[in-house]
Amino acid sequence: GGGPHAVVYNARGRARRLPLAVRHGHRYTAHRYLPTHQQVLADDLVDVVRAVRGVLREPRAYCVIGITMCDLHMDTTDEFSMGVASLNEGVGVFSFSRYLPTFAANHISAGHRRDAHPDSGTRLARAPIAERRRVVLLRAAKTIAHEVLHMFGVSHCSWYACLMQGSGHLAEDFGIPPHMCPLCLHKLHFSVGHSFDPIRRYENLARWYFHHRGEDEFAWLLRRVQSVSGRCGDCVRAAMVERGRRGCKRHAAGGDNNDDGGGGGGGGGGRR
């Protein structure tokens, strides 16, 4: 109620409800109707995000991103679009509808499902809803990180298996790792400046993946922090999972630890 509005979440997950001055007519509601579902014009939703940024009054906000579960398209020649961003303005909108394992069954004709969507006919498409939600969240987080890194000036990577690889279709997108390679991590470090702390970044990412059951990603980050910081694996896991603890039981009780002076810089991971 109360007219068009947007629910805005900041980096800490706090929500604000903002009114939108939406013009009447087709603007912000341009649809393309396909036999199985409708699509929304991505550029129109970018205009909505611009409007949200205009009323946010958040001087520290680096960018504003819109997320939708509507399928998007860019023009009449485009089958679909995962999203679009204006890097100079720090705004973008992204659709995660095609990340759903059930998308092919619901929106693609039977004769084209296997070729059109990599989840078609797999165990994931028949998995419990909690597992499907977990997978969609991990895929969506990877895409958002990739696009926001573009706004920090990090271009596509052609050197390693890296978060910043480009992709031409969903199967390729799903296969891209969620971590940055050493070169792209150094580019991010250069863009952020001296406040950039690679170990703290790894630890925060590990906590997020642990909370959202990204077991493979958590294990990779744990090994990375252990390698860069020189701490024992149990200390690293305790610091990540049980916040407030200084280390494992042996080292927290005063035993020898290898973290004195070992928390310097470090690059990202290599090939996965």
C-alpha angles and dihedrals in degrees: 000000000000098000131285113340143160128226107220124198122196125211090277093054096253114147131221127184113221128184118234125213095220116181119229119250130047095324111119089006103068106141135184113208117217125184092259104029145344130263130211125222106252096212090059091057090049086059088055091052090049088054091051092050089051093060099035096086090199105144092183094053108115095191142350120224128191119211124198139171090212116108111249137209133186104206142336093283094053119090092201142329130218090208149298135238138194102219096190092053096040095234133120145152128216134189122213097181093110091051089071111105088219095053094097094050092049103037111021126072115251095248093058104035100100094049095040100049128029093213093060112123094000129127089251092063088060097039123118115278093251091059092046090051090051092053094046091050093052091047092047093048090053092052094048091049090050094051096044089051087058086058088055089057099260110140129200115300123229098171108072142009091279143158088246096060115123120238133205101194141013097266089055091045092052091051096055111107119241095231133084123241121235093264096051092043089056090050089054090047090053092049096047096041134209094337090069111113113185095192093050089048091052091048094050091048091049092053090051093050092046090053092049096043098249092153099172093046092047092051091050092050092046090054090046095053090045091052097046099040099038092227122138117265094246091053092050093049092047092051092049101042103029104043113205095037115111095209147314120325093264096051097034087058090060103274124142115290129185098216098095105121091343098110098091128130126294142168134253128272126289128230116334 
